[in-house]
Short mmCIF file of N, CA and C in Angstrom, two decimals:
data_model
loop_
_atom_site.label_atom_id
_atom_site.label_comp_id
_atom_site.label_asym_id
_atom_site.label_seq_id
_atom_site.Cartn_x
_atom_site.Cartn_y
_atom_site.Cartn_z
N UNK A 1 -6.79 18.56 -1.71
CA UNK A 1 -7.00 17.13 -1.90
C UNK A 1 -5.68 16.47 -2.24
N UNK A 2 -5.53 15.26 -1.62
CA UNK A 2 -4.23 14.28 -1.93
C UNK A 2 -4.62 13.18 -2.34
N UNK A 3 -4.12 13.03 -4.23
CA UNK A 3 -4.13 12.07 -4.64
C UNK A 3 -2.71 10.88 -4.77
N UNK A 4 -3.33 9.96 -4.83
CA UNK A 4 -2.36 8.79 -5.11
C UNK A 4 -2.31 7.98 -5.98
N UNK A 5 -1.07 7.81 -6.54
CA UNK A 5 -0.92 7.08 -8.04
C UNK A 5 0.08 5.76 -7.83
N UNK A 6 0.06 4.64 -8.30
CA UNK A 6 0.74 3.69 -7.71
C UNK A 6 1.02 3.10 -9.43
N UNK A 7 1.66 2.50 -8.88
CA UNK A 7 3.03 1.74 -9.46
C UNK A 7 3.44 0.59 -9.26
N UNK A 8 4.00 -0.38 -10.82
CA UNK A 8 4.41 -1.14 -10.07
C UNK A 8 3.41 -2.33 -10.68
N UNK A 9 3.42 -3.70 -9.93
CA UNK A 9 2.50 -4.73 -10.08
C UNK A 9 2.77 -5.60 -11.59
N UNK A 10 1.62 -6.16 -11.90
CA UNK A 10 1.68 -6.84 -13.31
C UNK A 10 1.99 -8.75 -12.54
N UNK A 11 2.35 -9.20 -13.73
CA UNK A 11 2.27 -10.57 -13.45
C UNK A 11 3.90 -11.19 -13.17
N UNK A 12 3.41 -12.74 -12.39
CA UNK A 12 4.50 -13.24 -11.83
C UNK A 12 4.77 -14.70 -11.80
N UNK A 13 5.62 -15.09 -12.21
CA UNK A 13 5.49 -16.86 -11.33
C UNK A 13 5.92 -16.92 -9.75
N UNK A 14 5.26 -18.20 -9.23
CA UNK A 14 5.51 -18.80 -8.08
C UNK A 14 6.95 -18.29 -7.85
N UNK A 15 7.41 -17.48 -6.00
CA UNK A 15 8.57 -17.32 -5.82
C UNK A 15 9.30 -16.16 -6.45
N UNK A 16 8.29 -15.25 -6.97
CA UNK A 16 9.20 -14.16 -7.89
C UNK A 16 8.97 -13.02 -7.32
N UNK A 17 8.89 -12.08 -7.24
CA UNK A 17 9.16 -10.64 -6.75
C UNK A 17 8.22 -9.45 -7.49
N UNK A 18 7.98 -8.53 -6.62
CA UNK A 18 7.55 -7.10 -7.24
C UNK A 18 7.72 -5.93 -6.20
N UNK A 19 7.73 -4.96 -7.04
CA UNK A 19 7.71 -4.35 -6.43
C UNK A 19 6.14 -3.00 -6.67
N UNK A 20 5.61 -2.74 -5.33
CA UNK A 20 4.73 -1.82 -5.84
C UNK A 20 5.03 -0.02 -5.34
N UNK A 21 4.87 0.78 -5.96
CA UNK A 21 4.99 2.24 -5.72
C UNK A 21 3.91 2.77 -5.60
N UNK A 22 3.95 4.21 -4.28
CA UNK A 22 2.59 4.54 -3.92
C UNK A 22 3.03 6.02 -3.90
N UNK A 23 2.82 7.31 -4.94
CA UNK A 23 3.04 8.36 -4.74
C UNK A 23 1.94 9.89 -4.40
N UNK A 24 2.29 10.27 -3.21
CA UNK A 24 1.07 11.05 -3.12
C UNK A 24 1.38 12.54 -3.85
N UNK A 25 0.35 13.17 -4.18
CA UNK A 25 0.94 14.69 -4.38
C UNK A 25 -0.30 15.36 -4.28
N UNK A 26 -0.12 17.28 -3.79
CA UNK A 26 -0.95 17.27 -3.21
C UNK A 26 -0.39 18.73 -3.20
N UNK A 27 -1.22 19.35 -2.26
CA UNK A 27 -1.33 21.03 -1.78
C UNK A 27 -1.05 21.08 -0.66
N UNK A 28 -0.15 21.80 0.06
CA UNK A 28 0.04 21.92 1.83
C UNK A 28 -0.68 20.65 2.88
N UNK A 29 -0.33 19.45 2.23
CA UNK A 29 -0.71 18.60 3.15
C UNK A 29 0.53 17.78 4.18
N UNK A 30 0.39 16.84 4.65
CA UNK A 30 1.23 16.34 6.03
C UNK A 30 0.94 15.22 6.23
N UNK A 31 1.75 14.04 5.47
CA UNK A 31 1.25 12.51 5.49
C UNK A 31 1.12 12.13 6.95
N UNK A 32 0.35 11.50 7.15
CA UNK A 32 0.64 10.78 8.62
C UNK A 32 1.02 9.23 8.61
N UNK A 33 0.25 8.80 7.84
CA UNK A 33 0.64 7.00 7.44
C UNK A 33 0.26 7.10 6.07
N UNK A 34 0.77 5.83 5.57
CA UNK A 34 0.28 5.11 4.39
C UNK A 34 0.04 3.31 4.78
N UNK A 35 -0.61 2.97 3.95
CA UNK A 35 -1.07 1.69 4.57
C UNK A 35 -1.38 1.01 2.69
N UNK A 36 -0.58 0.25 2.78
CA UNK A 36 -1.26 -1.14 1.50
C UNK A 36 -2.27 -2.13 1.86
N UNK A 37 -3.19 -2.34 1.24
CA UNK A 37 -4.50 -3.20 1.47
C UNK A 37 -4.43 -4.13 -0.20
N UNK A 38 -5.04 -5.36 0.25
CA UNK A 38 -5.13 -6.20 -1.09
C UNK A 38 -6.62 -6.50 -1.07
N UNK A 39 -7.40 -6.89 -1.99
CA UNK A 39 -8.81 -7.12 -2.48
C UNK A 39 -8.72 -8.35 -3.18
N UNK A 40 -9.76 -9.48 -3.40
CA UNK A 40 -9.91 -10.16 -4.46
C UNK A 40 -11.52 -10.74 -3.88
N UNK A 41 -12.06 -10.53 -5.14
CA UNK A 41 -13.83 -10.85 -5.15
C UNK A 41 -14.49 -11.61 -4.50
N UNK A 42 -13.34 -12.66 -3.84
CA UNK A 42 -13.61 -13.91 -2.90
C UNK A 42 -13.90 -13.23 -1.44
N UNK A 43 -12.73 -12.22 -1.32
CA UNK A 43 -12.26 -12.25 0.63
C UNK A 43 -12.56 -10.29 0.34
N UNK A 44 -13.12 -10.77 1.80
CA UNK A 44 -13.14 -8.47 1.77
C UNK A 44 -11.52 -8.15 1.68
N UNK A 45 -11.35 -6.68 1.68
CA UNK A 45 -9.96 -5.72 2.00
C UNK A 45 -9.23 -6.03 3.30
N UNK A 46 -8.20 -6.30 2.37
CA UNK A 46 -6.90 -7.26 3.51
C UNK A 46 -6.18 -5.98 3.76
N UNK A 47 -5.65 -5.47 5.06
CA UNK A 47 -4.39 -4.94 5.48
C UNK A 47 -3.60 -5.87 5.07
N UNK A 48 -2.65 -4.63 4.65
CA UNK A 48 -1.17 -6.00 4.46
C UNK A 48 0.08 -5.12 5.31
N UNK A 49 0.06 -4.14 4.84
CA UNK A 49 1.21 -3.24 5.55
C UNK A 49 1.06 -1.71 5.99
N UNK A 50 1.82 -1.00 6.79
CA UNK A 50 1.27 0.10 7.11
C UNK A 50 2.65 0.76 7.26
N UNK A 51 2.72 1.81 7.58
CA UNK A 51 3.88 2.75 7.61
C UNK A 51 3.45 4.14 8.44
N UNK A 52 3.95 4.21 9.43
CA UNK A 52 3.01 5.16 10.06
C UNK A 52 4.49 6.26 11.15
N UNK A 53 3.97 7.81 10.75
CA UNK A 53 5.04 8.25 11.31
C UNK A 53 5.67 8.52 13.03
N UNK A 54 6.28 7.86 13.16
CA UNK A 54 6.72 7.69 14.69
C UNK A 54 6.24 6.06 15.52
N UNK A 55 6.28 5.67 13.88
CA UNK A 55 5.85 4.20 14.83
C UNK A 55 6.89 3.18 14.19
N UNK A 56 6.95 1.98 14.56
CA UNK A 56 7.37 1.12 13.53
C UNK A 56 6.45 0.64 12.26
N UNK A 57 7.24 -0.12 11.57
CA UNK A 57 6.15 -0.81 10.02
C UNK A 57 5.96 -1.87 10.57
N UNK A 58 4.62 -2.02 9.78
CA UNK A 58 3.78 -3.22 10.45
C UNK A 58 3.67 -4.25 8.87
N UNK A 59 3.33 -5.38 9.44
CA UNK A 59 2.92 -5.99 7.88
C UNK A 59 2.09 -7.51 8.60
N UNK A 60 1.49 -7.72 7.50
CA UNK A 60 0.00 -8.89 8.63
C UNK A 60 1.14 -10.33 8.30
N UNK A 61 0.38 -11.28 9.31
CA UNK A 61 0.84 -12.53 9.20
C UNK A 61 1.49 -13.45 8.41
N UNK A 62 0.01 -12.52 7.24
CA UNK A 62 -0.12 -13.47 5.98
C UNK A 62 1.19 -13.32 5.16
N UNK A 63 1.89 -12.28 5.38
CA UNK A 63 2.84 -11.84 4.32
C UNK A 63 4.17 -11.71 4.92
N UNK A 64 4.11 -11.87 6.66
CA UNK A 64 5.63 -11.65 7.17
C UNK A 64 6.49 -12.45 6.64
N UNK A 65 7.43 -11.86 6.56
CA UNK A 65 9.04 -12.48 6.01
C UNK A 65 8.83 -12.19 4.96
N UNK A 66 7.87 -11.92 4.23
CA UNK A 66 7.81 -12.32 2.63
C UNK A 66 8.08 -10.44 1.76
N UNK A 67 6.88 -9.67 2.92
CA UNK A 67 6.77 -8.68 2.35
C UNK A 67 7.65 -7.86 2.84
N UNK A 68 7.82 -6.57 2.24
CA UNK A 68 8.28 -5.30 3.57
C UNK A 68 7.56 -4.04 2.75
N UNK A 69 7.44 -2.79 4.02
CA UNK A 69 6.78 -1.79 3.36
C UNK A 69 8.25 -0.37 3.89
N UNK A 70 8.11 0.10 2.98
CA UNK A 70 9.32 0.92 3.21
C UNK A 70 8.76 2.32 2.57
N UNK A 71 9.65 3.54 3.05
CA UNK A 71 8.97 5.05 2.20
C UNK A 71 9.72 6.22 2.99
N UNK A 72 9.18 7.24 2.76
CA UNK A 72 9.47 8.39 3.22
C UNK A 72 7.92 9.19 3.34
N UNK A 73 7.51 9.60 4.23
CA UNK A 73 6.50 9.69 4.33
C UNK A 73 6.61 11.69 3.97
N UNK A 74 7.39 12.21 4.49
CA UNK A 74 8.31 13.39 4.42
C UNK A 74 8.37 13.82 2.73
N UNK A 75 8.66 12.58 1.92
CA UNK A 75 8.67 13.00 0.18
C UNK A 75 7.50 11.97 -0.37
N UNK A 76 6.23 11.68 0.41
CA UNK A 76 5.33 11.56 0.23
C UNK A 76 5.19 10.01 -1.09
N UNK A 77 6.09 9.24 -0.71
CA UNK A 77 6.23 7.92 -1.02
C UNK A 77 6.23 6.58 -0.03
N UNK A 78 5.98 5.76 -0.89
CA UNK A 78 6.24 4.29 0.09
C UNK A 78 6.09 3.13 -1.03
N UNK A 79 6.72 2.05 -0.87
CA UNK A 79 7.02 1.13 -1.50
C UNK A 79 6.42 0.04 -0.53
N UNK A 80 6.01 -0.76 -1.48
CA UNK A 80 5.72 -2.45 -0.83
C UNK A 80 6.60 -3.62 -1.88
N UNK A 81 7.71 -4.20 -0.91
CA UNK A 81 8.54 -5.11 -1.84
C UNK A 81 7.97 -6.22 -1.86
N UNK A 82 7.91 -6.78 -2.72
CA UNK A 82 6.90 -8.24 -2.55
C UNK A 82 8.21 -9.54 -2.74
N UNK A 83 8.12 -10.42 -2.52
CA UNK A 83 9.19 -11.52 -2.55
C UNK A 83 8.58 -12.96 -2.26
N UNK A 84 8.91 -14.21 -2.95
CA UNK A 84 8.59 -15.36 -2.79
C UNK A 84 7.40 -15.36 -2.52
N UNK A 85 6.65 -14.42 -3.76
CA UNK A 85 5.21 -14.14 -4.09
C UNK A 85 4.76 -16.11 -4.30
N UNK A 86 3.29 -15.75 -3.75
CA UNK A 86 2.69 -17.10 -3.72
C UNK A 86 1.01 -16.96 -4.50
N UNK A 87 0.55 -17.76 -5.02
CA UNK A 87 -0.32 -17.47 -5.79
C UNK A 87 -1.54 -17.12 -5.03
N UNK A 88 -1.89 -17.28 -3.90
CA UNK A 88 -2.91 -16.73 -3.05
C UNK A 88 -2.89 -14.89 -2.37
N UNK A 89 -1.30 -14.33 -2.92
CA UNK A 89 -1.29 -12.93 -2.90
C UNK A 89 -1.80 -12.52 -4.29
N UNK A 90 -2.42 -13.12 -5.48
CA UNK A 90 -2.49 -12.62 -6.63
C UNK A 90 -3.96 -11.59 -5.82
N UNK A 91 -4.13 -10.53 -6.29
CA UNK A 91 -5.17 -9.59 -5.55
C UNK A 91 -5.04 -8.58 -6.34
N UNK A 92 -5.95 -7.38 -6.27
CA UNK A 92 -5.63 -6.05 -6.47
C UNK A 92 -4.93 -5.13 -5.24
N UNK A 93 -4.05 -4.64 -5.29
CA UNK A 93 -3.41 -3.82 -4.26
C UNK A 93 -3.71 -2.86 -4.01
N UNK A 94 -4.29 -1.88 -3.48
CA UNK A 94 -5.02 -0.35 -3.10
C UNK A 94 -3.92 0.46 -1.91
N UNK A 95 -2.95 1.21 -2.35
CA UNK A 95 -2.63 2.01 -1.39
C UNK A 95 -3.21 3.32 -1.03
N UNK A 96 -2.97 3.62 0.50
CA UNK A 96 -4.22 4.42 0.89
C UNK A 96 -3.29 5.28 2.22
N UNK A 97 -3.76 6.75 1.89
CA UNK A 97 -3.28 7.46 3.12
C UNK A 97 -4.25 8.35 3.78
N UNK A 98 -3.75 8.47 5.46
CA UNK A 98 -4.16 9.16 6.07
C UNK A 98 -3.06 10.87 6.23
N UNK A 99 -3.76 12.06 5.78
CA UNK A 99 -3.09 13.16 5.68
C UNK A 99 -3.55 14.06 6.16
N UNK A 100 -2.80 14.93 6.75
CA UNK A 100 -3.78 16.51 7.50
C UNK A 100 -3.26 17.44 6.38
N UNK A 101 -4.05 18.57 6.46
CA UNK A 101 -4.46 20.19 5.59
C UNK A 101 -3.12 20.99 6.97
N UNK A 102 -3.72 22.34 6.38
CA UNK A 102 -2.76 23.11 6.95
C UNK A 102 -3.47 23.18 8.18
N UNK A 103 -4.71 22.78 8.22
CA UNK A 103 -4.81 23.23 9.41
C UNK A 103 -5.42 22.31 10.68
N UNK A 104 -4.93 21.24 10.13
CA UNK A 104 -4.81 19.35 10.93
C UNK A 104 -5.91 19.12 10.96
N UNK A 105 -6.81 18.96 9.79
CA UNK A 105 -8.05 18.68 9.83
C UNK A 105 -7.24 16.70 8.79
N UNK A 106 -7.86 15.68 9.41
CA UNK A 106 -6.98 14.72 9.02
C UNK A 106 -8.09 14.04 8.05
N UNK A 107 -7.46 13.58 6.74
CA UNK A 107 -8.79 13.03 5.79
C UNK A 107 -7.58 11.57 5.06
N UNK A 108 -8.30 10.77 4.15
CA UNK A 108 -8.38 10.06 3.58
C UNK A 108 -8.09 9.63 2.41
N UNK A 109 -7.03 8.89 1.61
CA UNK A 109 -7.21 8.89 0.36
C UNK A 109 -6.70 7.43 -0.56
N UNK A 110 -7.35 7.14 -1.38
CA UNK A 110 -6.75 5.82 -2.22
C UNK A 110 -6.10 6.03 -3.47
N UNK A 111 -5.13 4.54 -3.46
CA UNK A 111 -4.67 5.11 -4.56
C UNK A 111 -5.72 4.28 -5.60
N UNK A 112 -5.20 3.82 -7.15
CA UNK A 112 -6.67 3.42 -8.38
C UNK A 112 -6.45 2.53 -8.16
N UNK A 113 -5.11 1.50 -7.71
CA UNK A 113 -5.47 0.13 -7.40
C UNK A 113 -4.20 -0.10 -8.60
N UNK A 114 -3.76 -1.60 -8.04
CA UNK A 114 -3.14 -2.62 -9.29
C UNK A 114 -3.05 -3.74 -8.73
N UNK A 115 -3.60 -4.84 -10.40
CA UNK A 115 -3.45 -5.88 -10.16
C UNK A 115 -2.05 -6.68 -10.12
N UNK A 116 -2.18 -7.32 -9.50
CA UNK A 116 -1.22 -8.15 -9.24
C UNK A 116 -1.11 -9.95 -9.51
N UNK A 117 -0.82 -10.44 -10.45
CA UNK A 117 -0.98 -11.83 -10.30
C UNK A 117 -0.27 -12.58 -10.62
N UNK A 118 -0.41 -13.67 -9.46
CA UNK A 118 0.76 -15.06 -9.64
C UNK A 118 0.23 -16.18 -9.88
N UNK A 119 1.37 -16.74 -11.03
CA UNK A 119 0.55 -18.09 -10.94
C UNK A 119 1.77 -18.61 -12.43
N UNK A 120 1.54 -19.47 -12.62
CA UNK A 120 2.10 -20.09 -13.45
C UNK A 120 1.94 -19.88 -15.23
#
């Protein structure tokens, strides 16, 4: 099993920055992606960014220019930089990976989540 522990978050004003950390650890496993998702009680689970190996990084509309997702998928990390945070990203953040076993059977995992909030 591969768990994930994240990092990172807490509160912000309008225009300020964070950064969040997503670390997996685990037994003979083999990241394939990691992907950040945001939540808030209003709107279902937002993709926000993804990181996926042999592809480029992706990051949604809502957050281009603003966000970036960066990592090593190899030392089983990834970062989401947040920047000229706006109060409609205040959310809970959930990072989440897709990983194979030794023997490429490919499964699932989240990290506990952090809040995140902006506002004045």
């Amino acid at each position: 099993q591969v768990q994930l522990v994240q990092s990172g978050g807490g509160s912000v004003q309008p225009g300020g920055s964070l950064r969040l950390s997503c670390a997996a650890s685990g037994t003979a496993f083999s990241l394939r992606g990691m992907a950040w998702y945001r939540q808030t009680p209003e709107k279902e689970r937002e993709l926000v960014a993804t990181i996926t190996k042999g592809l480029p990084t992706h990051v949604a509309d809502s957050v281009k220019g603003r966000f970036s997702v960066t990592g090593d998928l190899d030392n089983h990390v990834v970062f989401l930089e947040m920047n000229s945070l706006k109060p409609e990203d205040t959310a809970v953040y959930f990072c989440d990976a897709h990983w194979s076993d030794y023997r490429g059977d490919i499964f699932r995992s989240w990290g506990q989540g952090t809040q995140v909030t902006v506002s004045w």
